[in-house]
Amino acid sequence: MTSQSSVPIKPTAAFVGASWAALLLGVVTFAVGLWNASMIKSEKGFYAAVLVLGLFAAVSLQKAVRDRAEGLPVSALYLGLSWSVLALAVLMLVVGLWNSGMTLSEKGFYGLAFGLALFAAVAVQKNVRDALRDRAPSHAVAVLPDVQQWAGRRDGSAA
């Protein structure tokens, strides 16, 4: 087996720019499609809410998976909820499009814009996290309180 270097690679400016452009393209395209659609306002609101739910769930899942990969504590409940909410957002979009009276090209338009926005949201969140990691001083270390010290009384004093 070959050992991989643990030194993270900083994303290039081109990748960061492409990620933001893809996110904007996906969200704006979806929004413009809703704006110009001939559907009732509650249906437009449903699709807008599904997009926001999907974006939040994708970013939350990406963060949870990366935290776990980096050895940070992530509860199985939170990770499972993140997967479930992302699946729910995709399912809601699929069911909504399946039952709509739109043409197949319109359904494909919304599906592709949704997929692009979710993918780009994950890439943007990764880039933001990488940028924050690169800005942190190399000597910065999280210091956790000694658990034994607080094992005494409720007010924090020793027993």
PDB file of N, CA and C in Angstrom, residues 67-146:
ATOM      1  N   ASP A  67     -16.197  16.309   8.732  1.00  0.00           N
ATOM      2  CA  ASP A  67     -15.823  16.295  10.151  1.00  0.00           C
ATOM      3  C   ASP A  67     -15.452  14.892  10.588  1.00  0.00           C
ATOM      4  N   ARG A  68     -16.265  13.939  10.215  1.00  0.00           N
ATOM      5  CA  ARG A  68     -16.003  12.550  10.608  1.00  0.00           C
ATOM      6  C   ARG A  68     -14.698  12.045   9.990  1.00  0.00           C
ATOM      7  N   ALA A  69     -14.455  12.412   8.723  1.00  0.00           N
ATOM      8  CA  ALA A  69     -13.227  11.986   8.057  1.00  0.00           C
ATOM      9  C   ALA A  69     -11.993  12.594   8.712  1.00  0.00           C
ATOM     10  N   GLU A  70     -12.143  13.781   9.284  1.00  0.00           N
ATOM     11  CA  GLU A  70     -11.019  14.446   9.947  1.00  0.00           C
ATOM     12  C   GLU A  70     -10.913  14.073  11.419  1.00  0.00           C
ATOM     13  N   GLY A  71     -11.750  13.155  11.877  1.00  0.00           N
ATOM     14  CA  GLY A  71     -11.666  12.690  13.252  1.00  0.00           C
ATOM     15  C   GLY A  71     -12.416  13.533  14.262  1.00  0.00           C
ATOM     16  N   LEU A  72     -13.213  14.488  13.784  1.00  0.00           N
ATOM     17  CA  LEU A  72     -14.018  15.296  14.699  1.00  0.00           C
ATOM     18  C   LEU A  72     -15.282  14.524  15.057  1.00  0.00           C
ATOM     19  N   PRO A  73     -15.789  14.691  16.261  1.00  0.00           N
ATOM     20  CA  PRO A  73     -16.972  13.922  16.661  1.00  0.00           C
ATOM     21  C   PRO A  73     -18.233  14.387  15.917  1.00  0.00           C
ATOM     22  N   VAL A  74     -18.904  13.423  15.319  1.00  0.00           N
ATOM     23  CA  VAL A  74     -20.189  13.650  14.654  1.00  0.00           C
ATOM     24  C   VAL A  74     -21.090  12.503  15.081  1.00  0.00           C
ATOM     25  N   SER A  75     -22.234  12.833  15.643  1.00  0.00           N
ATOM     26  CA  SER A  75     -23.119  11.760  16.101  1.00  0.00           C
ATOM     27  C   SER A  75     -23.736  11.045  14.906  1.00  0.00           C
ATOM     28  N   ALA A  76     -24.001   9.776  15.099  1.00  0.00           N
ATOM     29  CA  ALA A  76     -24.647   8.987  14.045  1.00  0.00           C
ATOM     30  C   ALA A  76     -26.042   9.537  13.757  1.00  0.00           C
ATOM     31  N   LEU A  77     -26.690  10.072  14.781  1.00  0.00           N
ATOM     32  CA  LEU A  77     -28.020  10.656  14.592  1.00  0.00           C
ATOM     33  C   LEU A  77     -27.955  11.843  13.636  1.00  0.00           C
ATOM     34  N   TYR A  78     -27.001  12.742  13.844  1.00  0.00           N
ATOM     35  CA  TYR A  78     -26.880  13.916  12.982  1.00  0.00           C
ATOM     36  C   TYR A  78     -26.528  13.515  11.557  1.00  0.00           C
ATOM     37  N   LEU A  79     -25.605  12.593  11.406  1.00  0.00           N
ATOM     38  CA  LEU A  79     -25.222  12.129  10.082  1.00  0.00           C
ATOM     39  C   LEU A  79     -26.408  11.475   9.387  1.00  0.00           C
ATOM     40  N   GLY A  80     -27.149  10.656  10.115  1.00  0.00           N
ATOM     41  CA  GLY A  80     -28.329  10.017   9.538  1.00  0.00           C
ATOM     42  C   GLY A  80     -29.405  11.012   9.157  1.00  0.00           C
ATOM     43  N   LEU A  81     -29.608  12.019  10.013  1.00  0.00           N
ATOM     44  CA  LEU A  81     -30.586  13.064   9.688  1.00  0.00           C
ATOM     45  C   LEU A  81     -30.168  13.859   8.456  1.00  0.00           C
ATOM     46  N   SER A  82     -28.885  14.130   8.329  1.00  0.00           N
ATOM     47  CA  SER A  82     -28.394  14.859   7.159  1.00  0.00           C
ATOM     48  C   SER A  82     -28.670  14.079   5.878  1.00  0.00           C
ATOM     49  N   TRP A  83     -28.365  12.788   5.892  1.00  0.00           N
ATOM     50  CA  TRP A  83     -28.656  11.941   4.730  1.00  0.00           C
ATOM     51  C   TRP A  83     -30.157  11.889   4.458  1.00  0.00           C
ATOM     52  N   SER A  84     -30.940  11.745   5.525  1.00  0.00           N
ATOM     53  CA  SER A  84     -32.388  11.630   5.371  1.00  0.00           C
ATOM     54  C   SER A  84     -33.016  12.889   4.800  1.00  0.00           C
ATOM     55  N   VAL A  85     -32.592  14.050   5.277  1.00  0.00           N
ATOM     56  CA  VAL A  85     -33.165  15.305   4.798  1.00  0.00           C
ATOM     57  C   VAL A  85     -32.763  15.565   3.346  1.00  0.00           C
ATOM     58  N   LEU A  86     -31.535  15.215   2.980  1.00  0.00           N
ATOM     59  CA  LEU A  86     -31.138  15.362   1.578  1.00  0.00           C
ATOM     60  C   LEU A  86     -31.969  14.442   0.692  1.00  0.00           C
ATOM     61  N   ALA A  87     -32.141  13.206   1.126  1.00  0.00           N
ATOM     62  CA  ALA A  87     -32.973  12.267   0.358  1.00  0.00           C
ATOM     63  C   ALA A  87     -34.416  12.759   0.289  1.00  0.00           C
ATOM     64  N   LEU A  88     -34.910  13.327   1.376  1.00  0.00           N
ATOM     65  CA  LEU A  88     -36.271  13.849   1.398  1.00  0.00           C
ATOM     66  C   LEU A  88     -36.433  15.007   0.415  1.00  0.00           C
ATOM     67  N   ALA A  89     -35.454  15.900   0.351  1.00  0.00           N
ATOM     68  CA  ALA A  89     -35.522  17.030  -0.588  1.00  0.00           C
ATOM     69  C   ALA A  89     -35.548  16.529  -2.032  1.00  0.00           C
ATOM     70  N   VAL A  90     -34.699  15.567  -2.345  1.00  0.00           N
ATOM     71  CA  VAL A  90     -34.682  15.006  -3.704  1.00  0.00           C
ATOM     72  C   VAL A  90     -36.004  14.308  -3.995  1.00  0.00           C
ATOM     73  N   LEU A  91     -36.508  13.536  -3.033  1.00  0.00           N
ATOM     74  CA  LEU A  91     -37.783  12.839  -3.215  1.00  0.00           C
ATOM     75  C   LEU A  91     -38.926  13.828  -3.419  1.00  0.00           C
ATOM     76  N   MET A  92     -38.938  14.902  -2.627  1.00  0.00           N
ATOM     77  CA  MET A  92     -39.995  15.914  -2.778  1.00  0.00           C
ATOM     78  C   MET A  92     -39.951  16.546  -4.164  1.00  0.00           C
ATOM     79  N   LEU A  93     -38.759  16.835  -4.666  1.00  0.00           N
ATOM     80  CA  LEU A  93     -38.648  17.412  -6.003  1.00  0.00           C
ATOM     81  C   LEU A  93     -39.133  16.412  -7.052  1.00  0.00           C
ATOM     82  N   VAL A  94     -38.710  15.171  -6.941  1.00  0.00           N
ATOM     83  CA  VAL A  94     -39.112  14.148  -7.916  1.00  0.00           C
ATOM     84  C   VAL A  94     -40.620  13.952  -7.904  1.00  0.00           C
ATOM     85  N   VAL A  95     -41.211  13.821  -6.738  1.00  0.00           N
ATOM     86  CA  VAL A  95     -42.661  13.621  -6.649  1.00  0.00           C
ATOM     87  C   VAL A  95     -43.405  14.851  -7.160  1.00  0.00           C
ATOM     88  N   GLY A  96     -42.920  16.042  -6.796  1.00  0.00           N
ATOM     89  CA  GLY A  96     -43.554  17.258  -7.273  1.00  0.00           C
ATOM     90  C   GLY A  96     -43.511  17.374  -8.783  1.00  0.00           C
ATOM     91  N   LEU A  97     -42.357  17.077  -9.373  1.00  0.00           N
ATOM     92  CA  LEU A  97     -42.237  17.148 -10.829  1.00  0.00           C
ATOM     93  C   LEU A  97     -43.045  16.049 -11.512  1.00  0.00           C
ATOM     94  N   TRP A  98     -43.048  14.854 -10.922  1.00  0.00           N
ATOM     95  CA  TRP A  98     -43.795  13.729 -11.493  1.00  0.00           C
ATOM     96  C   TRP A  98     -45.279  14.057 -11.583  1.00  0.00           C
ATOM     97  N   ASN A  99     -45.809  14.694 -10.556  1.00  0.00           N
ATOM     98  CA  ASN A  99     -47.239  14.984 -10.500  1.00  0.00           C
ATOM     99  C   ASN A  99     -47.618  16.330 -11.127  1.00  0.00           C
ATOM    100  N   SER A 100     -46.656  17.065 -11.625  1.00  0.00           N
ATOM    101  CA  SER A 100     -46.972  18.366 -12.222  1.00  0.00           C
ATOM    102  C   SER A 100     -47.434  18.189 -13.671  1.00  0.00           C
ATOM    103  N   GLY A 101     -48.048  19.224 -14.173  1.00  0.00           N
ATOM    104  CA  GLY A 101     -48.509  19.202 -15.556  1.00  0.00           C
ATOM    105  C   GLY A 101     -47.483  19.761 -16.520  1.00  0.00           C
ATOM    106  N   MET A 102     -46.237  19.886 -16.092  1.00  0.00           N
ATOM    107  CA  MET A 102     -45.185  20.444 -16.938  1.00  0.00           C
ATOM    108  C   MET A 102     -44.793  19.469 -18.040  1.00  0.00           C
ATOM    109  N   THR A 103     -44.208  20.025 -19.089  1.00  0.00           N
ATOM    110  CA  THR A 103     -43.669  19.171 -20.145  1.00  0.00           C
ATOM    111  C   THR A 103     -42.396  18.508 -19.637  1.00  0.00           C
ATOM    112  N   LEU A 104     -41.954  17.464 -20.320  1.00  0.00           N
ATOM    113  CA  LEU A 104     -40.748  16.758 -19.893  1.00  0.00           C
ATOM    114  C   LEU A 104     -39.525  17.677 -19.919  1.00  0.00           C
ATOM    115  N   SER A 105     -39.463  18.589 -20.881  1.00  0.00           N
ATOM    116  CA  SER A 105     -38.312  19.494 -20.936  1.00  0.00           C
ATOM    117  C   SER A 105     -38.294  20.423 -19.723  1.00  0.00           C
ATOM    118  N   GLU A 106     -39.457  20.877 -19.263  1.00  0.00           N
ATOM    119  CA  GLU A 106     -39.513  21.718 -18.065  1.00  0.00           C
ATOM    120  C   GLU A 106     -39.104  20.924 -16.825  1.00  0.00           C
ATOM    121  N   LYS A 107     -39.587  19.702 -16.740  1.00  0.00           N
ATOM    122  CA  LYS A 107     -39.221  18.862 -15.598  1.00  0.00           C
ATOM    123  C   LYS A 107     -37.709  18.629 -15.579  1.00  0.00           C
ATOM    124  N   GLY A 108     -37.141  18.355 -16.738  1.00  0.00           N
ATOM    125  CA  GLY A 108     -35.696  18.160 -16.832  1.00  0.00           C
ATOM    126  C   GLY A 108     -34.925  19.417 -16.470  1.00  0.00           C
ATOM    127  N   PHE A 109     -35.454  20.561 -16.879  1.00  0.00           N
ATOM    128  CA  PHE A 109     -34.829  21.842 -16.556  1.00  0.00           C
ATOM    129  C   PHE A 109     -34.709  22.012 -15.042  1.00  0.00           C
ATOM    130  N   TYR A 110     -35.814  21.805 -14.328  1.00  0.00           N
ATOM    131  CA  TYR A 110     -35.791  21.970 -12.873  1.00  0.00           C
ATOM    132  C   TYR A 110     -34.912  20.915 -12.206  1.00  0.00           C
ATOM    133  N   GLY A 111     -34.969  19.697 -12.693  1.00  0.00           N
ATOM    134  CA  GLY A 111     -34.133  18.637 -12.123  1.00  0.00           C
ATOM    135  C   GLY A 111     -32.650  18.923 -12.289  1.00  0.00           C
ATOM    136  N   LEU A 112     -32.253  19.385 -13.474  1.00  0.00           N
ATOM    137  CA  LEU A 112     -30.842  19.679 -13.710  1.00  0.00           C
ATOM    138  C   LEU A 112     -30.374  20.898 -12.922  1.00  0.00           C
ATOM    139  N   ALA A 113     -31.205  21.939 -12.860  1.00  0.00           N
ATOM    140  CA  ALA A 113     -30.836  23.125 -12.079  1.00  0.00           C
ATOM    141  C   ALA A 113     -30.696  22.760 -10.600  1.00  0.00           C
ATOM    142  N   PHE A 114     -31.592  21.920 -10.107  1.00  0.00           N
ATOM    143  CA  PHE A 114     -31.541  21.468  -8.707  1.00  0.00           C
ATOM    144  C   PHE A 114     -30.260  20.678  -8.458  1.00  0.00           C
ATOM    145  N   GLY A 115     -29.959  19.732  -9.330  1.00  0.00           N
ATOM    146  CA  GLY A 115     -28.750  18.928  -9.178  1.00  0.00           C
ATOM    147  C   GLY A 115     -27.483  19.764  -9.236  1.00  0.00           C
ATOM    148  N   LEU A 116     -27.427  20.708 -10.178  1.00  0.00           N
ATOM    149  CA  LEU A 116     -26.270  21.594 -10.281  1.00  0.00           C
ATOM    150  C   LEU A 116     -26.102  22.408  -9.009  1.00  0.00           C
ATOM    151  N   ALA A 117     -27.190  22.949  -8.488  1.00  0.00           N
ATOM    152  CA  ALA A 117     -27.118  23.772  -7.284  1.00  0.00           C
ATOM    153  C   ALA A 117     -26.639  22.945  -6.083  1.00  0.00           C
ATOM    154  N   LEU A 118     -27.131  21.722  -5.936  1.00  0.00           N
ATOM    155  CA  LEU A 118     -26.702  20.884  -4.805  1.00  0.00           C
ATOM    156  C   LEU A 118     -25.216  20.542  -4.905  1.00  0.00           C
ATOM    157  N   PHE A 119     -24.799  20.126  -6.099  1.00  0.00           N
ATOM    158  CA  PHE A 119     -23.393  19.776  -6.288  1.00  0.00           C
ATOM    159  C   PHE A 119     -22.499  20.976  -6.014  1.00  0.00           C
ATOM    160  N   ALA A 120     -22.883  22.128  -6.537  1.00  0.00           N
ATOM    161  CA  ALA A 120     -22.077  23.334  -6.365  1.00  0.00           C
ATOM    162  C   ALA A 120     -22.052  23.792  -4.906  1.00  0.00           C
ATOM    163  N   ALA A 121     -23.162  23.618  -4.192  1.00  0.00           N
ATOM    164  CA  ALA A 121     -23.197  24.009  -2.779  1.00  0.00           C
ATOM    165  C   ALA A 121     -22.184  23.200  -1.972  1.00  0.00           C
ATOM    166  N   VAL A 122     -22.063  21.925  -2.292  1.00  0.00           N
ATOM    167  CA  VAL A 122     -21.077  21.075  -1.606  1.00  0.00           C
ATOM    168  C   VAL A 122     -19.662  21.546  -1.931  1.00  0.00           C
ATOM    169  N   ALA A 123     -19.404  21.861  -3.199  1.00  0.00           N
ATOM    170  CA  ALA A 123     -18.073  22.318  -3.601  1.00  0.00           C
ATOM    171  C   ALA A 123     -17.739  23.660  -2.950  1.00  0.00           C
ATOM    172  N   VAL A 124     -18.695  24.572  -2.911  1.00  0.00           N
ATOM    173  CA  VAL A 124     -18.458  25.880  -2.292  1.00  0.00           C
ATOM    174  C   VAL A 124     -18.190  25.717  -0.801  1.00  0.00           C
ATOM    175  N   GLN A 125     -18.952  24.867  -0.137  1.00  0.00           N
ATOM    176  CA  GLN A 125     -18.746  24.665   1.301  1.00  0.00           C
ATOM    177  C   GLN A 125     -17.361  24.074   1.556  1.00  0.00           C
ATOM    178  N   LYS A 126     -16.928  23.161   0.709  1.00  0.00           N
ATOM    179  CA  LYS A 126     -15.590  22.585   0.841  1.00  0.00           C
ATOM    180  C   LYS A 126     -14.531  23.664   0.678  1.00  0.00           C
ATOM    181  N   ASN A 127     -14.712  24.519  -0.318  1.00  0.00           N
ATOM    182  CA  ASN A 127     -13.736  25.582  -0.556  1.00  0.00           C
ATOM    183  C   ASN A 127     -13.694  26.577   0.602  1.00  0.00           C
ATOM    184  N   VAL A 128     -14.849  26.920   1.138  1.00  0.00           N
ATOM    185  CA  VAL A 128     -14.903  27.853   2.270  1.00  0.00           C
ATOM    186  C   VAL A 128     -14.195  27.238   3.472  1.00  0.00           C
ATOM    187  N   ARG A 129     -14.445  25.973   3.712  1.00  0.00           N
ATOM    188  CA  ARG A 129     -13.800  25.314   4.850  1.00  0.00           C
ATOM    189  C   ARG A 129     -12.290  25.224   4.653  1.00  0.00           C
ATOM    190  N   ASP A 130     -11.872  24.903   3.431  1.00  0.00           N
ATOM    191  CA  ASP A 130     -10.432  24.849   3.153  1.00  0.00           C
ATOM    192  C   ASP A 130      -9.788  26.217   3.346  1.00  0.00           C
ATOM    193  N   ALA A 131     -10.477  27.273   2.916  1.00  0.00           N
ATOM    194  CA  ALA A 131      -9.939  28.625   3.067  1.00  0.00           C
ATOM    195  C   ALA A 131      -9.827  28.996   4.537  1.00  0.00           C
ATOM    196  N   LEU A 132     -10.824  28.618   5.348  1.00  0.00           N
ATOM    197  CA  LEU A 132     -10.765  28.902   6.782  1.00  0.00           C
ATOM    198  C   LEU A 132      -9.641  28.123   7.447  1.00  0.00           C
ATOM    199  N   ARG A 133      -9.426  26.895   7.021  1.00  0.00           N
ATOM    200  CA  ARG A 133      -8.349  26.085   7.576  1.00  0.00           C
ATOM    201  C   ARG A 133      -7.001  26.698   7.236  1.00  0.00           C
ATOM    202  N   ASP A 134      -6.872  27.215   6.016  1.00  0.00           N
ATOM    203  CA  ASP A 134      -5.601  27.799   5.597  1.00  0.00           C
ATOM    204  C   ASP A 134      -5.313  29.118   6.307  1.00  0.00           C
ATOM    205  N   ARG A 135      -6.354  29.816   6.775  1.00  0.00           N
ATOM    206  CA  ARG A 135      -6.165  31.087   7.483  1.00  0.00           C
ATOM    207  C   ARG A 135      -5.840  30.887   8.953  1.00  0.00           C
ATOM    208  N   ALA A 136      -6.162  29.720   9.492  1.00  0.00           N
ATOM    209  CA  ALA A 136      -5.919  29.472  10.916  1.00  0.00           C
ATOM    210  C   ALA A 136      -4.415  29.393  11.165  1.00  0.00           C
ATOM    211  N   PRO A 137      -3.945  29.976  12.245  1.00  0.00           N
ATOM    212  CA  PRO A 137      -2.517  29.884  12.559  1.00  0.00           C
ATOM    213  C   PRO A 137      -2.116  28.436  12.807  1.00  0.00           C
ATOM    214  N   SER A 138      -0.904  28.091  12.420  1.00  0.00           N
ATOM    215  CA  SER A 138      -0.451  26.703  12.560  1.00  0.00           C
ATOM    216  C   SER A 138      -0.327  26.292  14.023  1.00  0.00           C
ATOM    217  N   HIS A 139      -0.182  27.256  14.913  1.00  0.00           N
ATOM    218  CA  HIS A 139      -0.043  26.931  16.329  1.00  0.00           C
ATOM    219  C   HIS A 139      -1.385  26.860  17.057  1.00  0.00           C
ATOM    220  N   ALA A 140      -2.481  27.145  16.341  1.00  0.00           N
ATOM    221  CA  ALA A 140      -3.806  27.125  16.983  1.00  0.00           C
ATOM    222  C   ALA A 140      -4.202  25.689  17.288  1.00  0.00           C
ATOM    223  N   VAL A 141      -4.473  25.430  18.539  1.00  0.00           N
ATOM    224  CA  VAL A 141      -4.875  24.104  18.978  1.00  0.00           C
ATOM    225  C   VAL A 141      -6.081  24.261  19.894  1.00  0.00           C
ATOM    226  N   ALA A 142      -7.064  23.424  19.683  1.00  0.00           N
ATOM    227  CA  ALA A 142      -8.238  23.462  20.553  1.00  0.00           C
ATOM    228  C   ALA A 142      -7.850  22.908  21.924  1.00  0.00           C
ATOM    229  N   VAL A 143      -8.157  23.651  22.948  1.00  0.00           N
ATOM    230  CA  VAL A 143      -7.847  23.224  24.303  1.00  0.00           C
ATOM    231  C   VAL A 143      -9.157  22.883  25.001  1.00  0.00           C
ATOM    232  N   LEU A 144      -9.276  21.638  25.405  1.00  0.00           N
ATOM    233  CA  LEU A 144     -10.467  21.177  26.093  1.00  0.00           C
ATOM    234  C   LEU A 144     -10.214  21.144  27.590  1.00  0.00           C
ATOM    235  N   PRO A 145     -11.201  21.480  28.390  1.00  0.00           N
ATOM    236  CA  PRO A 145     -10.997  21.443  29.846  1.00  0.00           C
ATOM    237  C   PRO A 145     -10.805  20.009  30.331  1.00  0.00           C
ATOM    238  N   ASP A 146     -10.053  19.896  31.385  1.00  0.00           N
ATOM    239  CA  ASP A 146      -9.822  18.591  31.982  1.00  0.00           C
ATOM    240  C   ASP A 146     -11.116  18.115  32.629  1.00  0.00           C
TER     241      ASP A 146
END
